[in-house]
mmCIF file of C-alpha atoms in Angstrom:
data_model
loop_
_atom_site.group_PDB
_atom_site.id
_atom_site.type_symbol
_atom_site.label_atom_id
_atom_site.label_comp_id
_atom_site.label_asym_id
_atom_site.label_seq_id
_atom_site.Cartn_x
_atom_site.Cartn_y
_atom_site.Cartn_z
ATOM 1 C CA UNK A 1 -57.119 -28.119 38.433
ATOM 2 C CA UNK A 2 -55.298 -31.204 39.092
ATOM 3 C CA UNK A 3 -51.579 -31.091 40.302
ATOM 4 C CA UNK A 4 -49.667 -32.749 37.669
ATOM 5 C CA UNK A 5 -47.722 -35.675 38.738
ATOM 6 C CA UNK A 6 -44.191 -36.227 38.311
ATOM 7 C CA UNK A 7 -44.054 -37.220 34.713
ATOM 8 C CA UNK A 8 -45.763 -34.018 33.327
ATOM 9 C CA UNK A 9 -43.757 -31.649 35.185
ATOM 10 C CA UNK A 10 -42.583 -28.785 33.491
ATOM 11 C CA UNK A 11 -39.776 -28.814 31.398
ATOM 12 C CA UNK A 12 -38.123 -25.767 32.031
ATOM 13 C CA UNK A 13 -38.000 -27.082 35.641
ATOM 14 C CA UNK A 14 -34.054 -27.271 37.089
ATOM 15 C CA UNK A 15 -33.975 -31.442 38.401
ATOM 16 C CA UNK A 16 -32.794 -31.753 41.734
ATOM 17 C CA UNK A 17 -29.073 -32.727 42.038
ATOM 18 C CA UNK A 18 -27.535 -34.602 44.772
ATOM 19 C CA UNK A 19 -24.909 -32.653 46.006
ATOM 20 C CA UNK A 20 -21.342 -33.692 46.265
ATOM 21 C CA UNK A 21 -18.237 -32.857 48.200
ATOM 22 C CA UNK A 22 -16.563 -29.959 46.798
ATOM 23 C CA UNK A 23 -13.129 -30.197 45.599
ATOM 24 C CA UNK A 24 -10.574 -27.421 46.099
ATOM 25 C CA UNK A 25 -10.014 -25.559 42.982
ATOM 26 C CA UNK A 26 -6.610 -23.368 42.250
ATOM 27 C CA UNK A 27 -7.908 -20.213 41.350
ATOM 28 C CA UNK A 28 -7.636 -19.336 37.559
ATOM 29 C CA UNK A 29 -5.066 -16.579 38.219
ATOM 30 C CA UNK A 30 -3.039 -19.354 40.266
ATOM 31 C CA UNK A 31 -2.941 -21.581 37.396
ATOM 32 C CA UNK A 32 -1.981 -19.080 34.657
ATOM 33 C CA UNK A 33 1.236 -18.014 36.788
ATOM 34 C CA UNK A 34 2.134 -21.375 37.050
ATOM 35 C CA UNK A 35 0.801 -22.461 33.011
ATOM 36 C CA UNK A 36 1.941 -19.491 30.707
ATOM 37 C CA UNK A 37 5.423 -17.851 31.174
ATOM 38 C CA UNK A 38 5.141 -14.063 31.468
ATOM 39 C CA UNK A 39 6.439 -12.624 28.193
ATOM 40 C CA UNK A 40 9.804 -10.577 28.072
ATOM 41 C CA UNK A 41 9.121 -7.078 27.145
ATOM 42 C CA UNK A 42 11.135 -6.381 23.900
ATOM 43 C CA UNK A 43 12.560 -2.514 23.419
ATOM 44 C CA UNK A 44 10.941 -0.081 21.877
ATOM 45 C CA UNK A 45 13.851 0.479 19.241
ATOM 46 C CA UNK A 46 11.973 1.420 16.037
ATOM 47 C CA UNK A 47 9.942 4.780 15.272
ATOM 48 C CA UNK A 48 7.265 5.012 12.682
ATOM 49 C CA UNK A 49 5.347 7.548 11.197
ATOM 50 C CA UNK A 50 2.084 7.655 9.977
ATOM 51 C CA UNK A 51 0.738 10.581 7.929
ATOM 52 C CA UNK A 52 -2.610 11.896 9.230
ATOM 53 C CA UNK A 53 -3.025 14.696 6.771
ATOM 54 C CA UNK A 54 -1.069 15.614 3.582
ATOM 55 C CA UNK A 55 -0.963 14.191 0.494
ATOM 56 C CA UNK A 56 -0.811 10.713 0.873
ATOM 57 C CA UNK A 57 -2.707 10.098 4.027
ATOM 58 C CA UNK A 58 -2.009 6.407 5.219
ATOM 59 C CA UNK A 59 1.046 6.364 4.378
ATOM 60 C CA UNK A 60 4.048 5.292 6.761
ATOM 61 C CA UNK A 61 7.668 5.828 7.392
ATOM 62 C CA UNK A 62 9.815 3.688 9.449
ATOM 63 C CA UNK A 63 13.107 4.229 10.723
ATOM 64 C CA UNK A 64 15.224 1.583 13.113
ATOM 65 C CA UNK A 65 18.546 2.624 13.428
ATOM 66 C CA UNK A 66 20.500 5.663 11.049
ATOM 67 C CA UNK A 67 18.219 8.537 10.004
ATOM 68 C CA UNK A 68 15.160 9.507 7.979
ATOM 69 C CA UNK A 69 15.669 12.204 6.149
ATOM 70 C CA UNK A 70 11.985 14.397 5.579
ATOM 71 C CA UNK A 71 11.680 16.655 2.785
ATOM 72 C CA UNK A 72 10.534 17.372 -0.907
ATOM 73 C CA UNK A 73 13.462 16.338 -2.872
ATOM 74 C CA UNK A 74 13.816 13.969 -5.346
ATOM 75 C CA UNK A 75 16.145 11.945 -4.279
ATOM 76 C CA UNK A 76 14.818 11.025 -1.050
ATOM 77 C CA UNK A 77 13.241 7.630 -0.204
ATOM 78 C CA UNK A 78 10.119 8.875 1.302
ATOM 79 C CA UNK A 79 9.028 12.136 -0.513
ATOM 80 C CA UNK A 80 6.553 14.249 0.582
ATOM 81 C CA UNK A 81 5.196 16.044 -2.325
ATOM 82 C CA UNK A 82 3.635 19.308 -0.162
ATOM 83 C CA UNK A 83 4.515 22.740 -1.670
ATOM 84 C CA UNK A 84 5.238 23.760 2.051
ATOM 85 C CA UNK A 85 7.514 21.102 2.856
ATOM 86 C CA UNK A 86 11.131 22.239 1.912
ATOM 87 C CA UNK A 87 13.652 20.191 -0.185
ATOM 88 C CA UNK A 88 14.916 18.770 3.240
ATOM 89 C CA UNK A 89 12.903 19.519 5.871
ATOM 90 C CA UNK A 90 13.771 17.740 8.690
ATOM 91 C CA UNK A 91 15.739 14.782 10.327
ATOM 92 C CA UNK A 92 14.512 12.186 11.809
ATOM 93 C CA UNK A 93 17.243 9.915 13.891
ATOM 94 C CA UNK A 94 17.864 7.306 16.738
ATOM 95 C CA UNK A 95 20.714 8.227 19.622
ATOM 96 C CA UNK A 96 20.982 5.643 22.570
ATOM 97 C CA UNK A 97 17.900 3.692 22.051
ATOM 98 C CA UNK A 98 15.854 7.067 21.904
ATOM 99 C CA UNK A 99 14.454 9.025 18.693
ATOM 100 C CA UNK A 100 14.851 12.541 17.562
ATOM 101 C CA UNK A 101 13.697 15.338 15.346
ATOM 102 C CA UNK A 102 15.720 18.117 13.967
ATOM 103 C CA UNK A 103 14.708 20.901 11.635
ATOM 104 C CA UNK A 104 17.007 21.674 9.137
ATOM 105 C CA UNK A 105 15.896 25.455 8.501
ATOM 106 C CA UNK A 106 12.564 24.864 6.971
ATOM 107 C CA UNK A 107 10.876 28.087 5.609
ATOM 108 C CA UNK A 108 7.522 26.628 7.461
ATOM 109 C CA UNK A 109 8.709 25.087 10.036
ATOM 110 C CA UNK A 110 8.508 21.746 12.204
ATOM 111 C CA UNK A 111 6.292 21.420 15.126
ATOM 112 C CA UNK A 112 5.702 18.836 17.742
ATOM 113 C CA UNK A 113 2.515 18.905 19.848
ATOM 114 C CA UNK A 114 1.711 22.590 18.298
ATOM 115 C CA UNK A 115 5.349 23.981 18.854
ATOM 116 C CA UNK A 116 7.196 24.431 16.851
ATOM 117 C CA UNK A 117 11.038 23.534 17.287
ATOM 118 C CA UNK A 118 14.059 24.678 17.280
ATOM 119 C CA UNK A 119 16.969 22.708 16.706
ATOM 120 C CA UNK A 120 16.963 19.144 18.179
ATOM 121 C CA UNK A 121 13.569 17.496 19.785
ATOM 122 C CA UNK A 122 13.341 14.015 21.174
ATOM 123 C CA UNK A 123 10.162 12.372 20.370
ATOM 124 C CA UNK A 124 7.549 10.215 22.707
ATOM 125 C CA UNK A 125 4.974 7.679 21.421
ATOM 126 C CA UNK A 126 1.893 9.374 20.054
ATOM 127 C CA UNK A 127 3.578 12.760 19.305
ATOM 128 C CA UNK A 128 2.380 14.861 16.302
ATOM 129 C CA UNK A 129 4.524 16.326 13.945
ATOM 130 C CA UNK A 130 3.724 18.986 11.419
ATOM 131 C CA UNK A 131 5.848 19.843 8.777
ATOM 132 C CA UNK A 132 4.759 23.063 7.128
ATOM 133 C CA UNK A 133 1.219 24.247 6.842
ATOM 134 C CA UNK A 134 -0.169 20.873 5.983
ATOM 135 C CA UNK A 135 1.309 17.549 6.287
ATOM 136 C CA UNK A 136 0.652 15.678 9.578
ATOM 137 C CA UNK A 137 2.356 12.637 11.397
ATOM 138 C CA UNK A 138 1.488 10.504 14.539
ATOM 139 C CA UNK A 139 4.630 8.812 16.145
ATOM 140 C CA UNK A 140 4.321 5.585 17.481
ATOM 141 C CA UNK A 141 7.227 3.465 19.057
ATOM 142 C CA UNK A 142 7.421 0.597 18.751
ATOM 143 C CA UNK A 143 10.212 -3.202 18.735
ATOM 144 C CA UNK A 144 10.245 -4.967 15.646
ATOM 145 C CA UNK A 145 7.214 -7.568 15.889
ATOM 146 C CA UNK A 146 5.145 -4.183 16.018
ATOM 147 C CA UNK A 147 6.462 -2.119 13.082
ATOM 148 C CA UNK A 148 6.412 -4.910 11.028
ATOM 149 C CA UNK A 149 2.571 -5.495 12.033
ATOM 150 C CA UNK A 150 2.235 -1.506 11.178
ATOM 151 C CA UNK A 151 3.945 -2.297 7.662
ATOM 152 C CA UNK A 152 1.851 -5.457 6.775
ATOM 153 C CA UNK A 153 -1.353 -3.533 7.608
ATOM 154 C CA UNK A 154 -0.014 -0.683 5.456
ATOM 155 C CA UNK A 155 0.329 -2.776 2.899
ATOM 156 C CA UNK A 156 -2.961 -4.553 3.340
ATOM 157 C CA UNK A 157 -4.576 -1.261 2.874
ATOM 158 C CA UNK A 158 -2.451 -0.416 -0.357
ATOM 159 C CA UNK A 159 -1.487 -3.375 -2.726
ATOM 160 C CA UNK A 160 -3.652 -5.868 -4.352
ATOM 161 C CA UNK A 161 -4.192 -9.349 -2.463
ATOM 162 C CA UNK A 162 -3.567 -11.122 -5.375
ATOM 163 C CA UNK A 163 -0.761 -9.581 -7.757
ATOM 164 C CA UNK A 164 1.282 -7.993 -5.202
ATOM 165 C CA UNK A 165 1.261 -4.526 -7.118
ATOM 166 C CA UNK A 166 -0.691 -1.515 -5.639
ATOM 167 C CA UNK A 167 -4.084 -1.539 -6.040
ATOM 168 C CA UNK A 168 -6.090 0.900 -7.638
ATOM 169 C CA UNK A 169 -7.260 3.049 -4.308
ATOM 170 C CA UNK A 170 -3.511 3.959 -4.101
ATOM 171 C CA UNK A 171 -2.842 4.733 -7.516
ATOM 172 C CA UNK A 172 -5.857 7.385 -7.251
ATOM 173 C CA UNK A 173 -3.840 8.836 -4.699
ATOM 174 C CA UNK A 174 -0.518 8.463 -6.149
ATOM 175 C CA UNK A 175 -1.432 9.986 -9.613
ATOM 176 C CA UNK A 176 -3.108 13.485 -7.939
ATOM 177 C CA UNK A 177 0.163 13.937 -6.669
ATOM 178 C CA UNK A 178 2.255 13.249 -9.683
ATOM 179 C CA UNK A 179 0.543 15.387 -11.910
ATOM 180 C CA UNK A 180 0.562 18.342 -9.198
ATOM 181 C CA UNK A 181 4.818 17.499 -9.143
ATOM 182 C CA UNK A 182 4.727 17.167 -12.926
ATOM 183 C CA UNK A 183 2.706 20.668 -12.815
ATOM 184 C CA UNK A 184 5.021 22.516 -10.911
ATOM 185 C CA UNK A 185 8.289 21.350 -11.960
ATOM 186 C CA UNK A 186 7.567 21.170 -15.227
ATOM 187 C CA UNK A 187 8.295 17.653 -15.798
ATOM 188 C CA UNK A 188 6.465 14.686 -18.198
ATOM 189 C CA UNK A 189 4.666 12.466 -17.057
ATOM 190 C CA UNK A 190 2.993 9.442 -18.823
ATOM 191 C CA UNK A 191 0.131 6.886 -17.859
ATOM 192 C CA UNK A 192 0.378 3.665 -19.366
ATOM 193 C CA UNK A 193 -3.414 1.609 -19.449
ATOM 194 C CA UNK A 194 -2.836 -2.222 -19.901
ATOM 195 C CA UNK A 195 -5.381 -4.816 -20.660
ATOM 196 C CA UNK A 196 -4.483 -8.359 -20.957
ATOM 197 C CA UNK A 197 -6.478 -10.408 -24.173
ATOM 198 C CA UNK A 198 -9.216 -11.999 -24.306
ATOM 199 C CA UNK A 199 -8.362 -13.031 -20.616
ATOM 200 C CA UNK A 200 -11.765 -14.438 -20.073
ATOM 201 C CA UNK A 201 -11.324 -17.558 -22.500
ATOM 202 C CA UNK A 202 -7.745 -18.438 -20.306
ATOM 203 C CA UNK A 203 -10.641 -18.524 -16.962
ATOM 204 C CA UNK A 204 -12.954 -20.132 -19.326
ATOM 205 C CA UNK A 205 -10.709 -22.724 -20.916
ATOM 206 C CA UNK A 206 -8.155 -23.528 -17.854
ATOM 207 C CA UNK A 207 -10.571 -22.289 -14.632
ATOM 208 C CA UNK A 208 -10.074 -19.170 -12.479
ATOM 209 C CA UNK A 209 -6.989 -20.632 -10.491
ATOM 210 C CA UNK A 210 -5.228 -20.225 -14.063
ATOM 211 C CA UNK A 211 -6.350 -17.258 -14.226
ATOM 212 C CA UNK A 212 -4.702 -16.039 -11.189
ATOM 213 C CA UNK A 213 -1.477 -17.812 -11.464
ATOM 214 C CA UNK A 214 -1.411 -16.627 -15.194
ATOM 215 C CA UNK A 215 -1.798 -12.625 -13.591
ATOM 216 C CA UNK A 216 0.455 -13.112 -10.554
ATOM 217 C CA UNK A 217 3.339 -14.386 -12.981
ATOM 218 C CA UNK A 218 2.549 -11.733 -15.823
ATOM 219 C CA UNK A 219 2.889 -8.553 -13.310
ATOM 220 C CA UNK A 220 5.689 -9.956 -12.013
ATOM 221 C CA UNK A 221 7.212 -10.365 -15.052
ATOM 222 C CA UNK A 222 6.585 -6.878 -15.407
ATOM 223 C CA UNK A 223 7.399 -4.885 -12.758
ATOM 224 C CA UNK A 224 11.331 -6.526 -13.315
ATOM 225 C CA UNK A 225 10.838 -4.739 -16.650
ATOM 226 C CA UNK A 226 10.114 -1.298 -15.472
ATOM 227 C CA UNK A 227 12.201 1.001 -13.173
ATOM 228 C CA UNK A 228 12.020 0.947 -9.508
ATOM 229 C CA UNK A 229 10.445 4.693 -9.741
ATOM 230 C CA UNK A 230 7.302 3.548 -11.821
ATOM 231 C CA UNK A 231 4.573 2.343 -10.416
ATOM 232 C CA UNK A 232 2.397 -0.604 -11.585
ATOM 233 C CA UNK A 233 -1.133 -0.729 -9.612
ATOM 234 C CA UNK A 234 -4.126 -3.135 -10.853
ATOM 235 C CA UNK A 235 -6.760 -0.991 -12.052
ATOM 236 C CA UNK A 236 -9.373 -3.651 -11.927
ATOM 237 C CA UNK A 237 -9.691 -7.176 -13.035
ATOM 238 C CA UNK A 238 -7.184 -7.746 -15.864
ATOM 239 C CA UNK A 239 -6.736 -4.024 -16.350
ATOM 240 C CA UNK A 240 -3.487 -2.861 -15.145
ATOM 241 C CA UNK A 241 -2.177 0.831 -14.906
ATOM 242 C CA UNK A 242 1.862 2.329 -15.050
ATOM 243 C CA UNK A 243 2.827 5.494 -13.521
ATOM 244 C CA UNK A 244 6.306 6.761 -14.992
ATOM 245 C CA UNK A 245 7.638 9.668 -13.818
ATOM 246 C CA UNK A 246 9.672 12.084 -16.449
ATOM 247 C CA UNK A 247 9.101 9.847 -19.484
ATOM 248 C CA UNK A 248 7.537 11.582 -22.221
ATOM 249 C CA UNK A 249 5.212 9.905 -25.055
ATOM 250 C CA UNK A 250 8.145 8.934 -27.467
ATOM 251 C CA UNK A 251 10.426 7.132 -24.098
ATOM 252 C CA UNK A 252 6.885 6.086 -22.817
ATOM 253 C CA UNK A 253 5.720 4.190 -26.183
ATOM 254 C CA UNK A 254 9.210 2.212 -26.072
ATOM 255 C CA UNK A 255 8.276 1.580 -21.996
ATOM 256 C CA UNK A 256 4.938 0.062 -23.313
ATOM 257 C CA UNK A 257 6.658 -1.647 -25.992
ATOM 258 C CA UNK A 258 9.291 -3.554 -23.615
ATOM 259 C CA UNK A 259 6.284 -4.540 -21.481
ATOM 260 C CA UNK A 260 4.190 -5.749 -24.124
ATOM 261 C CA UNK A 261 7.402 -7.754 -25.826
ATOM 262 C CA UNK A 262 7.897 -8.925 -21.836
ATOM 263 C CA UNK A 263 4.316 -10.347 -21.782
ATOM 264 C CA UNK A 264 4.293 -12.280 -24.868
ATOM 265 C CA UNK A 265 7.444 -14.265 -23.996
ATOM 266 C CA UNK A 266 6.142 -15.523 -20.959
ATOM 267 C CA UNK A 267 4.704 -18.400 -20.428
ATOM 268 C CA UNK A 268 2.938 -20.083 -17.520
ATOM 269 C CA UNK A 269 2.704 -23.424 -17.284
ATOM 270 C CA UNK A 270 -0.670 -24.258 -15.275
ATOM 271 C CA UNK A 271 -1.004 -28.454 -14.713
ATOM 272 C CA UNK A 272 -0.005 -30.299 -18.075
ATOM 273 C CA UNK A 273 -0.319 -27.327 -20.137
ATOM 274 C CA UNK A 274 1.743 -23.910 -20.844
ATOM 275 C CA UNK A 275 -0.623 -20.468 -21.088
ATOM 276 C CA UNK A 276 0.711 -17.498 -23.001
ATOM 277 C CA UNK A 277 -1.346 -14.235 -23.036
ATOM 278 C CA UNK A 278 -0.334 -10.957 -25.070
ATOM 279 C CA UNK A 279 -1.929 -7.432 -24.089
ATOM 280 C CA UNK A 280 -2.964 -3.920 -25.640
ATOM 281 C CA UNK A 281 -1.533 -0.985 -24.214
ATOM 282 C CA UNK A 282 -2.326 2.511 -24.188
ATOM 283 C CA UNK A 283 -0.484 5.212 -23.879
ATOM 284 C CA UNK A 284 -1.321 9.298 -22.811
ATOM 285 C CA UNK A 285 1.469 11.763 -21.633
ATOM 286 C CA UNK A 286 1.088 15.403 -19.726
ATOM 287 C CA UNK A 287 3.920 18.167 -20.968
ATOM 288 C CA UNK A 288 2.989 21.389 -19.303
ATOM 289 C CA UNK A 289 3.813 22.916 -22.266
ATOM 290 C CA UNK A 290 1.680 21.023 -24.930
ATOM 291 C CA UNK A 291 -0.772 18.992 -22.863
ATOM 292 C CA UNK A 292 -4.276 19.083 -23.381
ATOM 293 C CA UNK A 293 -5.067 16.861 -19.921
ATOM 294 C CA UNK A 294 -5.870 19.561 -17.313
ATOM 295 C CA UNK A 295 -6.384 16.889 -14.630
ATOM 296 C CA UNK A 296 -5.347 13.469 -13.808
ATOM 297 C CA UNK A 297 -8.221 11.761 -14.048
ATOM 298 C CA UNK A 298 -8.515 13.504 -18.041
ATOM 299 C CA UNK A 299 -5.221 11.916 -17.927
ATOM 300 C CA UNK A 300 -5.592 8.354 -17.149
ATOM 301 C CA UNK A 301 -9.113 8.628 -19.302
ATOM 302 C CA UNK A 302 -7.117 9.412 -22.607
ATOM 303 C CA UNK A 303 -4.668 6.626 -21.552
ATOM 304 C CA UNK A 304 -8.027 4.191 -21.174
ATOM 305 C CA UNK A 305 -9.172 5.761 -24.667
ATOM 306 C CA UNK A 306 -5.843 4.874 -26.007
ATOM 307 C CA UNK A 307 -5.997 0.800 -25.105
ATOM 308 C CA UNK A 308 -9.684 0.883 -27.291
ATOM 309 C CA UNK A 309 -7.350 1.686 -30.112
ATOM 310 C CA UNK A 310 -4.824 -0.984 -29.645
ATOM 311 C CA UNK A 311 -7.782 -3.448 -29.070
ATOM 312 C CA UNK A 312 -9.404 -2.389 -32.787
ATOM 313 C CA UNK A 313 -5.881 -2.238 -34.799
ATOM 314 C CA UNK A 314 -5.899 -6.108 -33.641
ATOM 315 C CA UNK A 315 -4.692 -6.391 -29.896
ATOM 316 C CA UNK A 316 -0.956 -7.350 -28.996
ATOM 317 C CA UNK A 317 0.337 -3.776 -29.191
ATOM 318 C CA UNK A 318 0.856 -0.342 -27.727
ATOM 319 C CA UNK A 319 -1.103 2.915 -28.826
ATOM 320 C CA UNK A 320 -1.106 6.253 -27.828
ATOM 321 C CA UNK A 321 -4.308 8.505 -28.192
#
């Protein structure tokens, strides 16, 4: 075979280069000391805890400065609704830039690492704590840029991207434990299913981005109607879903009523026109001593079977099952 000459050589062939004097280089770990400032280490002045096992796994508690008070009772800000967690179970609180644990005679007991303590403990990052039989925490310290990167994630993984409210993952979660606190203490507690109105002809008529801005208004419109201890969580779409703790059906119908009344005032103005929407609510309480709902979920259903009704008797209202 022929040698080829030098216009058919192979492609894949490296050309020869002419080499040229090489020029000193600063290495690349010379350059970045003198390019890029080293970055101050901030302290390590907040403490949260995330809940590995209990009954709302995910969730987190943060504490700065002042105290965190762990426990079962009402009136706390972060309740832990175990049966083995006592009213106040323990304290958690920052001395001299360092964070503590203190158990304030539990019946079950607080442990850290698998001990359980006595008195006063001071916590390191990545400690477990175990409150009772069954409610798990990781520790993590951490300065302010990375709690509130814990907290955003948190709330990533828990409220709806484009309302704001929880989404519907959480109220799953949430409602199991209200009905097993309404259970045991013998308390109401009501579900409130709301679907906006023919919501399709405002995406239809004015686009999608009406759409949005017409929900993102609406809910917040009405979570300044409802109490700070109800919870409002998109269900899906333009289905929305209310949690209110201790309201029974009569209280609960005048709830629904104040939202609906809240909805139909409101108008959005989208562009060079103003968009008012109206909803059907339904309504389903649980009284341990006249309930027929033996779960949540049989619950929320009669709630959903409850908004059918308000749909057929004409829309714009509020109907319990």
């Amino acid at each position: 075979m022929a040698a080829k000459s030098r216009h058919q050589r192979s492609p894949f062939r490296t050309p020869r280069r002419v080499s040229k004097p090489i020029k000193k280089r600063r290495s690349s770990s010379t350059f970045q000391m003198q390019t890029q400032p080293e970055l101050a280490s901030a302290p390590r002045d907040r403490c949260t805890l995330t809940m590995l096992s209990g009954p709302s796994p995910g969730s987190v508690h943060h504490l700065g400065r002042g105290e965190l008070i762990l426990g079962r009772d009402d009136d706390l800000p972060y309740r832990i609704d175990d049966i083995a967690v006592s009213g106040r179970h323990a304290r958690l609180f920052c001395k001299a830039g360092e964070f503590f644990l203190e158990d304030l005679g539990s019946t079950n007991g607080t442990f850290v690492e698998g001990s359980r303590i006595r008195g006063t403990h001071r916590l390191n990052d990545g400690d477990r704590v175990q409150l009772g039989v069954n409610t798990l925490f990781r520790v993590a310290l951490q300065d302010a840029t990375e709690q509130e990167a814990a907290r955003r994630l948190y709330d990533a993984a828990v409220r709806d991207p484009l309302t704001g409210v929880y989404n519907r993952g959480h109220f799953e979660t949430l409602i199991v434990s209200e009905f097993a606190f309404a259970a045991r203490h013998k308390t109401p507690l009501s579900v409130l299913f709301i679907d906006f109105d023919h919501f399709s002809e405002v995406n239809n008529t004015h686009g999608h981005q009406a759409g949005d801005e017409v929900l993102r208004t609406e809910t917040r419109v009405i979570s300044e109607a409802i109490r700070t201890e109800d919870l409002l969580a998109r269900y899906g779409g333009e289905e929305f879903v209310l949690v209110a703790r201790g309201i029974a059906l009569e209280h609960a119908l005048i709830l629904g009523e104040r939202v609906r009344s809240t909805v139909a005032r409101c108008i959005v103005p989208w562009e060079d026109v103003a968009i008012g929407v109206t909803v059907s609510i339904g309504v389903a309480s649980y009284h341990h001593q006249r309930s027929p709902y033996a779960s949540p979920e049989q619950l929320v259903a009669a709630a959903d079977r409850a908004v059918y009704r308000a749909k057929n008797a004409g829309r714009d209202r509020v109907c319990a099952v």
